[in-house]
Coordinates of C-alpha atoms in Angstrom, one line a residue:
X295 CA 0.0 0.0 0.0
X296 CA 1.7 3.2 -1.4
X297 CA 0.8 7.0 -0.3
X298 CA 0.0 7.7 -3.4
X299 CA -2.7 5.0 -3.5
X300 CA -3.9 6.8 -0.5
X301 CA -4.2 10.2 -1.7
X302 CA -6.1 8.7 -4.6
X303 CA -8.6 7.3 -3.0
X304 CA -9.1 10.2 -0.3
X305 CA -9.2 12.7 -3.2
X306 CA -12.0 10.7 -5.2
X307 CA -13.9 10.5 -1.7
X308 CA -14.2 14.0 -1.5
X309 CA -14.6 15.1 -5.1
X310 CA -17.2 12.0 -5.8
X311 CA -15.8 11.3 -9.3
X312 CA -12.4 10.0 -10.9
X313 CA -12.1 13.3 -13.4
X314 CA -12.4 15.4 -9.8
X315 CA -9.5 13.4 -8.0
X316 CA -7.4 13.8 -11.3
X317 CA -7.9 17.4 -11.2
X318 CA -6.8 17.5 -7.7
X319 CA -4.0 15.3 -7.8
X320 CA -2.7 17.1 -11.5
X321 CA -2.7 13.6 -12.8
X322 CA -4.4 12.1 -15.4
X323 CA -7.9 10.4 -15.0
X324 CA -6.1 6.7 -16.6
X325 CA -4.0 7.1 -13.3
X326 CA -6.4 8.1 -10.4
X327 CA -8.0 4.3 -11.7
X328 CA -4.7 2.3 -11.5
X329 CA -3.6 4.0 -8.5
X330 CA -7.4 3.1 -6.7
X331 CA -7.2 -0.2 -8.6
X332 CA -3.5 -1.3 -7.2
X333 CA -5.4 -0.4 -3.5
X334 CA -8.1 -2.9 -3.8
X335 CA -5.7 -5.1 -5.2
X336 CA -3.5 -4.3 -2.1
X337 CA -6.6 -3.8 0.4
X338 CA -8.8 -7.2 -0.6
X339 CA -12.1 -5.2 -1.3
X340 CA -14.1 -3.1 -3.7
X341 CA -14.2 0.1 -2.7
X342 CA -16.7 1.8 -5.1
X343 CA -19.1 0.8 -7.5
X344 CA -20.3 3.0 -10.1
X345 CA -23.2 4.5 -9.9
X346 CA -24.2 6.5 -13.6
X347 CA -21.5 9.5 -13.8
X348 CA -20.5 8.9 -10.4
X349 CA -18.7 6.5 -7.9
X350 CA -21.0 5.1 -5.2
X351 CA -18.0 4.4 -1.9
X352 CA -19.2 0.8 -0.6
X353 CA -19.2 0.2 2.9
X354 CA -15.7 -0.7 3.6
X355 CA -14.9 2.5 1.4
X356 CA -16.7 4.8 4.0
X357 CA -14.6 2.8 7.2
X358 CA -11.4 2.6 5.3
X359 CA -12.0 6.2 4.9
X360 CA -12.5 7.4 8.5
X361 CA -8.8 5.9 9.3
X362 CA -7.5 7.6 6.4
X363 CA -8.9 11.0 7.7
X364 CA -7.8 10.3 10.8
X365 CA -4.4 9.6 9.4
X366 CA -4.4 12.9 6.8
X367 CA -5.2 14.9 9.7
X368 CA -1.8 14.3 11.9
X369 CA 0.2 14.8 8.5
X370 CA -1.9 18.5 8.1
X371 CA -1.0 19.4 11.7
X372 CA 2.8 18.3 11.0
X373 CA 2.5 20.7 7.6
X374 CA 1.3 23.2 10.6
X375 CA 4.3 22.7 12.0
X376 CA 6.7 22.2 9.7
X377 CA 5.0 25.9 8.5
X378 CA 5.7 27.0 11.6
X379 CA 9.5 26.3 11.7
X380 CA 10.1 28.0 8.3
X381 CA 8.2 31.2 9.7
X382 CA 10.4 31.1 12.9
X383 CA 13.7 30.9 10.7
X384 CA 12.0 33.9 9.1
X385 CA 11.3 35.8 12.6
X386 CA 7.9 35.2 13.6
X387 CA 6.7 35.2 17.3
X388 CA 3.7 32.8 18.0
X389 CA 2.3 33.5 20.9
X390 CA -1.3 31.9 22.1
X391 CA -3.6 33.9 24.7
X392 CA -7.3 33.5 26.5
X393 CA -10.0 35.7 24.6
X394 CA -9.8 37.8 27.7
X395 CA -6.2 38.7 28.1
X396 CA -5.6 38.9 24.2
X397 CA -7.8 42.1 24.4
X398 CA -6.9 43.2 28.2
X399 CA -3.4 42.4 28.1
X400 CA -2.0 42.0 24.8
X401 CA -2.4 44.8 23.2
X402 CA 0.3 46.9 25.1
X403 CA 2.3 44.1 25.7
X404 CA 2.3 43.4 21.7
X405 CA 3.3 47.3 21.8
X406 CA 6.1 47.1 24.1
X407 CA 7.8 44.3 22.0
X408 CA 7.1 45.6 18.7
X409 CA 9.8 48.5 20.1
X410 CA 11.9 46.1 21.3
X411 CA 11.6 43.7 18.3
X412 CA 11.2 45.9 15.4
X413 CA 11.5 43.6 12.9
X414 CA 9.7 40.1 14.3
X415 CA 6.6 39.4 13.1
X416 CA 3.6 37.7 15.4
X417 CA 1.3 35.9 15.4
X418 CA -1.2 36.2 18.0
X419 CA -3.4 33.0 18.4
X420 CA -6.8 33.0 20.7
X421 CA -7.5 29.8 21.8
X422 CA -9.1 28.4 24.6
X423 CA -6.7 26.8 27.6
X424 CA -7.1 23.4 26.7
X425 CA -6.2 24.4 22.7
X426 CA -3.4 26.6 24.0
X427 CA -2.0 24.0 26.0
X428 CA -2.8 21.0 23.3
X429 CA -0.9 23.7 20.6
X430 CA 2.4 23.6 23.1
X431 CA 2.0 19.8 23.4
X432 CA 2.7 19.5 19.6
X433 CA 5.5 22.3 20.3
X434 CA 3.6 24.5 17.8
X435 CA 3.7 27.8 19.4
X436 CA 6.4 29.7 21.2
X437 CA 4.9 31.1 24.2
X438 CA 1.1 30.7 25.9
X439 CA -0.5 33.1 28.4
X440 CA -3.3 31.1 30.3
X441 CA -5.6 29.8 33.2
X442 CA -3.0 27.6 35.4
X443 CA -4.4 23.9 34.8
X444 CA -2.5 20.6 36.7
X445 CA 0.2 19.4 35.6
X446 CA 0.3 18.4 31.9
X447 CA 2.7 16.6 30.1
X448 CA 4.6 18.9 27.4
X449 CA 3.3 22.1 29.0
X450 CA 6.0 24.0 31.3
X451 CA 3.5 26.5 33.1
X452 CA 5.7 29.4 35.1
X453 CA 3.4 30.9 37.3
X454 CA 1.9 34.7 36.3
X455 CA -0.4 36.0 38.6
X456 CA -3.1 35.1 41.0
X457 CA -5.9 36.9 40.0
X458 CA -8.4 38.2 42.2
X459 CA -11.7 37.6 40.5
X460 CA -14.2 41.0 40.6
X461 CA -18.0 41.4 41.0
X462 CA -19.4 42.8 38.0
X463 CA -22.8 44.8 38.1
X464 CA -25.4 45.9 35.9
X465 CA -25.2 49.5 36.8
X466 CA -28.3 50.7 38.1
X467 CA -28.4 47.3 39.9
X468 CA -28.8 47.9 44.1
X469 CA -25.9 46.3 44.9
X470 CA -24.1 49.5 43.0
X471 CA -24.4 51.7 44.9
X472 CA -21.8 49.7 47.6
X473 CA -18.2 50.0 47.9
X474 CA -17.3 46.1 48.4
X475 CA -19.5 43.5 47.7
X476 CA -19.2 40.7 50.4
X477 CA -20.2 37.5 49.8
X478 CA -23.5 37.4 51.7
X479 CA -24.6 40.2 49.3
X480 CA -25.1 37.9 46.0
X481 CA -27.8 35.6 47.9
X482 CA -30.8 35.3 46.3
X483 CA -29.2 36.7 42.8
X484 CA -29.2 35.8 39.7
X485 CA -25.5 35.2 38.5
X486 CA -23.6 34.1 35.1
X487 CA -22.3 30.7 35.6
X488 CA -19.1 29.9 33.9
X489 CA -18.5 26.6 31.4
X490 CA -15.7 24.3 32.5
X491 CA -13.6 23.9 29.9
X492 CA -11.8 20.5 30.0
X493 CA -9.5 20.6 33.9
X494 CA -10.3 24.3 34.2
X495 CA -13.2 24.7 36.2
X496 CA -14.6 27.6 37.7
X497 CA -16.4 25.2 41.0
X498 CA -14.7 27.0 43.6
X499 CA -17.0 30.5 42.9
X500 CA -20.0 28.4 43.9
X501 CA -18.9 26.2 46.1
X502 CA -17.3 29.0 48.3
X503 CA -21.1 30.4 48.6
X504 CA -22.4 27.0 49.0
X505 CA -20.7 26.2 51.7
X506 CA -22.1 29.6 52.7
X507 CA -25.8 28.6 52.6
X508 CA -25.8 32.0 49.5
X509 CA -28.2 30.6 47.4
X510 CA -27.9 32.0 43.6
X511 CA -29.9 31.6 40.5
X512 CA -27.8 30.4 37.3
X513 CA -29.8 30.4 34.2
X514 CA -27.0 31.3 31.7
X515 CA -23.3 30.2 32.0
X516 CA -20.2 30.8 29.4
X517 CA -16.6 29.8 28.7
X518 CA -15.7 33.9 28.2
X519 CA -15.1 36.3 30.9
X520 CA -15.9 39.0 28.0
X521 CA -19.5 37.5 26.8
X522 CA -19.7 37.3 30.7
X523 CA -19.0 41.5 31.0
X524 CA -21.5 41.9 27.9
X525 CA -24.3 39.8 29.5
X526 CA -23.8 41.6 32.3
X527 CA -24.0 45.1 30.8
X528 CA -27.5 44.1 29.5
X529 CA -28.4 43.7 33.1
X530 CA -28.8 39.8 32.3
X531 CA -27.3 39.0 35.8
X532 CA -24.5 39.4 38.0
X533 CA -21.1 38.3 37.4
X534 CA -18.0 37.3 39.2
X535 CA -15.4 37.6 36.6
X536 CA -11.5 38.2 35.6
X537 CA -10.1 41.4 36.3
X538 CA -8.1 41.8 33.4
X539 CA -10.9 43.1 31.1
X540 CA -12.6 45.1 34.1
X541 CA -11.2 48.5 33.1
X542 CA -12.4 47.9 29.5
X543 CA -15.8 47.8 30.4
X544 CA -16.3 49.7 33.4
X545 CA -18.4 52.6 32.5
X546 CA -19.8 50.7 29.5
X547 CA -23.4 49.6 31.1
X548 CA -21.1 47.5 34.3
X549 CA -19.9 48.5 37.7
X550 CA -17.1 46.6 38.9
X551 CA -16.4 46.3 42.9
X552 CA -14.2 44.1 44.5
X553 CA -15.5 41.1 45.7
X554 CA -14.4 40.0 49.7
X555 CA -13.3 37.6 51.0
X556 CA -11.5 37.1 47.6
X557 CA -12.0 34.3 45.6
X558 CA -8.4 33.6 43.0
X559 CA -7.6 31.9 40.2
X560 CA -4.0 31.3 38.8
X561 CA -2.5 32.3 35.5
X562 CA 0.6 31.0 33.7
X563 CA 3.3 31.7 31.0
X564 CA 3.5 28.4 29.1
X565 CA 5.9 27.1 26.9
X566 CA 6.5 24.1 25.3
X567 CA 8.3 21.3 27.5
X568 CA 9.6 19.7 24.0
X569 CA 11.5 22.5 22.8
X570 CA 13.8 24.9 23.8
X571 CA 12.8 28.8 24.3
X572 CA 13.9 31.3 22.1
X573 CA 15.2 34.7 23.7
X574 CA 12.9 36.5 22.2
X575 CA 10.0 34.4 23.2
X576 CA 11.6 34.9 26.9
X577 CA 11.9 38.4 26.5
X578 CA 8.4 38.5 25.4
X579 CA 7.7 36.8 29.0
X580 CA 9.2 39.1 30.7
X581 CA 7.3 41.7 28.9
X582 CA 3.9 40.4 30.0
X583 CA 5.4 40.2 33.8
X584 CA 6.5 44.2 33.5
X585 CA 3.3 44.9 32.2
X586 CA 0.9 43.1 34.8
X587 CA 3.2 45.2 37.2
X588 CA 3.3 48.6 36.3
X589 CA -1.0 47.7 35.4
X590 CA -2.1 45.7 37.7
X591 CA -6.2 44.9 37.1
X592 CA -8.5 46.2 39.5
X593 CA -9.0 45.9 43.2
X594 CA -6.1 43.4 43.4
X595 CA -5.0 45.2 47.0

């Protein structure tokens, strides 16, 4: 069984017709029906049967051909990669970040290095955690800023910051018109649940008031601290939320009060445990450490 038998049959699956697979492959169509004939020879079944103008797959076609996808799509993400080593050789920063730090922290951070690094390119990736950390596992991406998760093989995870998380308010909402908002204040209200997301859970929130007897209602719930601020600023419910993206939207339909006793979450620089860090992504590191320092997020004290 020879690649090229492969990519002959995977390319007729998709384009449905022998003429469509030639065109793909830039072969002839006399080719595209050697190459899948020499794989049934090779394999010990039919794979199609023809149907008019087109090739009807037969059932051990359409298996055969989940494996083969599966197969295709580790050699696409080691293209990925591969495209990725060329673009380092050519100066290119990759760098991964939540949705709520790439438009908190980022920004400035990007515009800090860009002076330091005139002439490196990045690439700013927004993932999730579990993609950020899944992208470092394959060593495809230089540097990660993200929720702290366990341990996880392939991920080194240099702790960032320990984020005190804030009380977000729809802004004519009673609770307001307080300074602090203690945790006794939220029983009774209505509050934005958030979506684990793989080993990242956000439990501890509600547990802490459970173990309170604060009672809340949670009718909507979300993976991102930013839908979480624009729910909240349609006075959907309250939220207990990041920091980082707290001076963003304060002002914009939300109040934002600190929320006591606090209640923190962890956040990392990540790098890939399989290869070695580049200076520059290091420097880039330090970068986001300067910056969390001379800006800290709100009501951290």
């Amino acid at each position: 069984m020879r690649l090229r038998q492969i990519e002959a049959f995977r390319a007729t699956m998709n384009t449905g017709t022998i003429t469509g697979a030639a065109n793909m492959m830039a072969v002839t169509q006399p080719s595209v029906s050697r190459l899948i004939a020499d794989l049934e020879i090779n394999l010990g079944f039919r794979l199609f049967e023809r149907k008019g103008s087109r090739l009807q797959p037969t059932e051990e076609a359409l298996r055969f051909y989940q494996e083969v996808e599966r197969t295709f799509a580790g050699i696409d993400q080691l293209e990925a990669v591969a495209d990725r080593i060329r673009q380092e050789q050519m100066g290119l920063l990759s760098v991964f970040s939540t949705p709520a730090l790439a438009t908190s922290l980022m920004p400035k951070v990007l515009k800090n290095f860009h002076q330091l690094y005139p002439e490196t390119k990045v690439r700013l990736e927004v993932r999730m955690p579990m993609e950020i950390f899944s992208q470092l596992q394959s060593s495809a991406g230089d540097v990660g800023v993200s929720n702290h998760a366990a341990e996880l093989p392939g991920v080194i995870q240099e702790p960032l910051y320990d984020a005190a998380f804030v009380c977000v308010l729809p802004k004519d909402h009673r609770l307001a018109k307080k300074d602090v908002i203690n945790h006794g204040d939220l029983d009774g209200e209505t509050l934005i649940g958030l979506s684990a997301e793989g080993p990242l859970n956000w439990n501890k929130i509600f547990k802490n008031f459970r173990e309170k007897g604060i009672e809340n209602y949670n009718w909507i719930s979300t993976q991102h601290a930013e839908a979480g601020y624009a729910l909240v600023s349609e006075g959907l419910a309250i939220g207990v939320l990041e920091p980082f993206s707290a001076k963003r939207w304060e002002g914009i339909g939300v109040v934002v009060r600190p929320l006591r006793p606090k209640i923190c979450f962890s956040f990392s620089i990540c790098f890939s445990a399989n290869k070695a860090k580049s200076s520059v992504a290091q420097d880039f590191a330090k970068l986001v450490r300067q910056q969390l320092a001379d800006e800290p997020p709100l009501y951290q004290d």
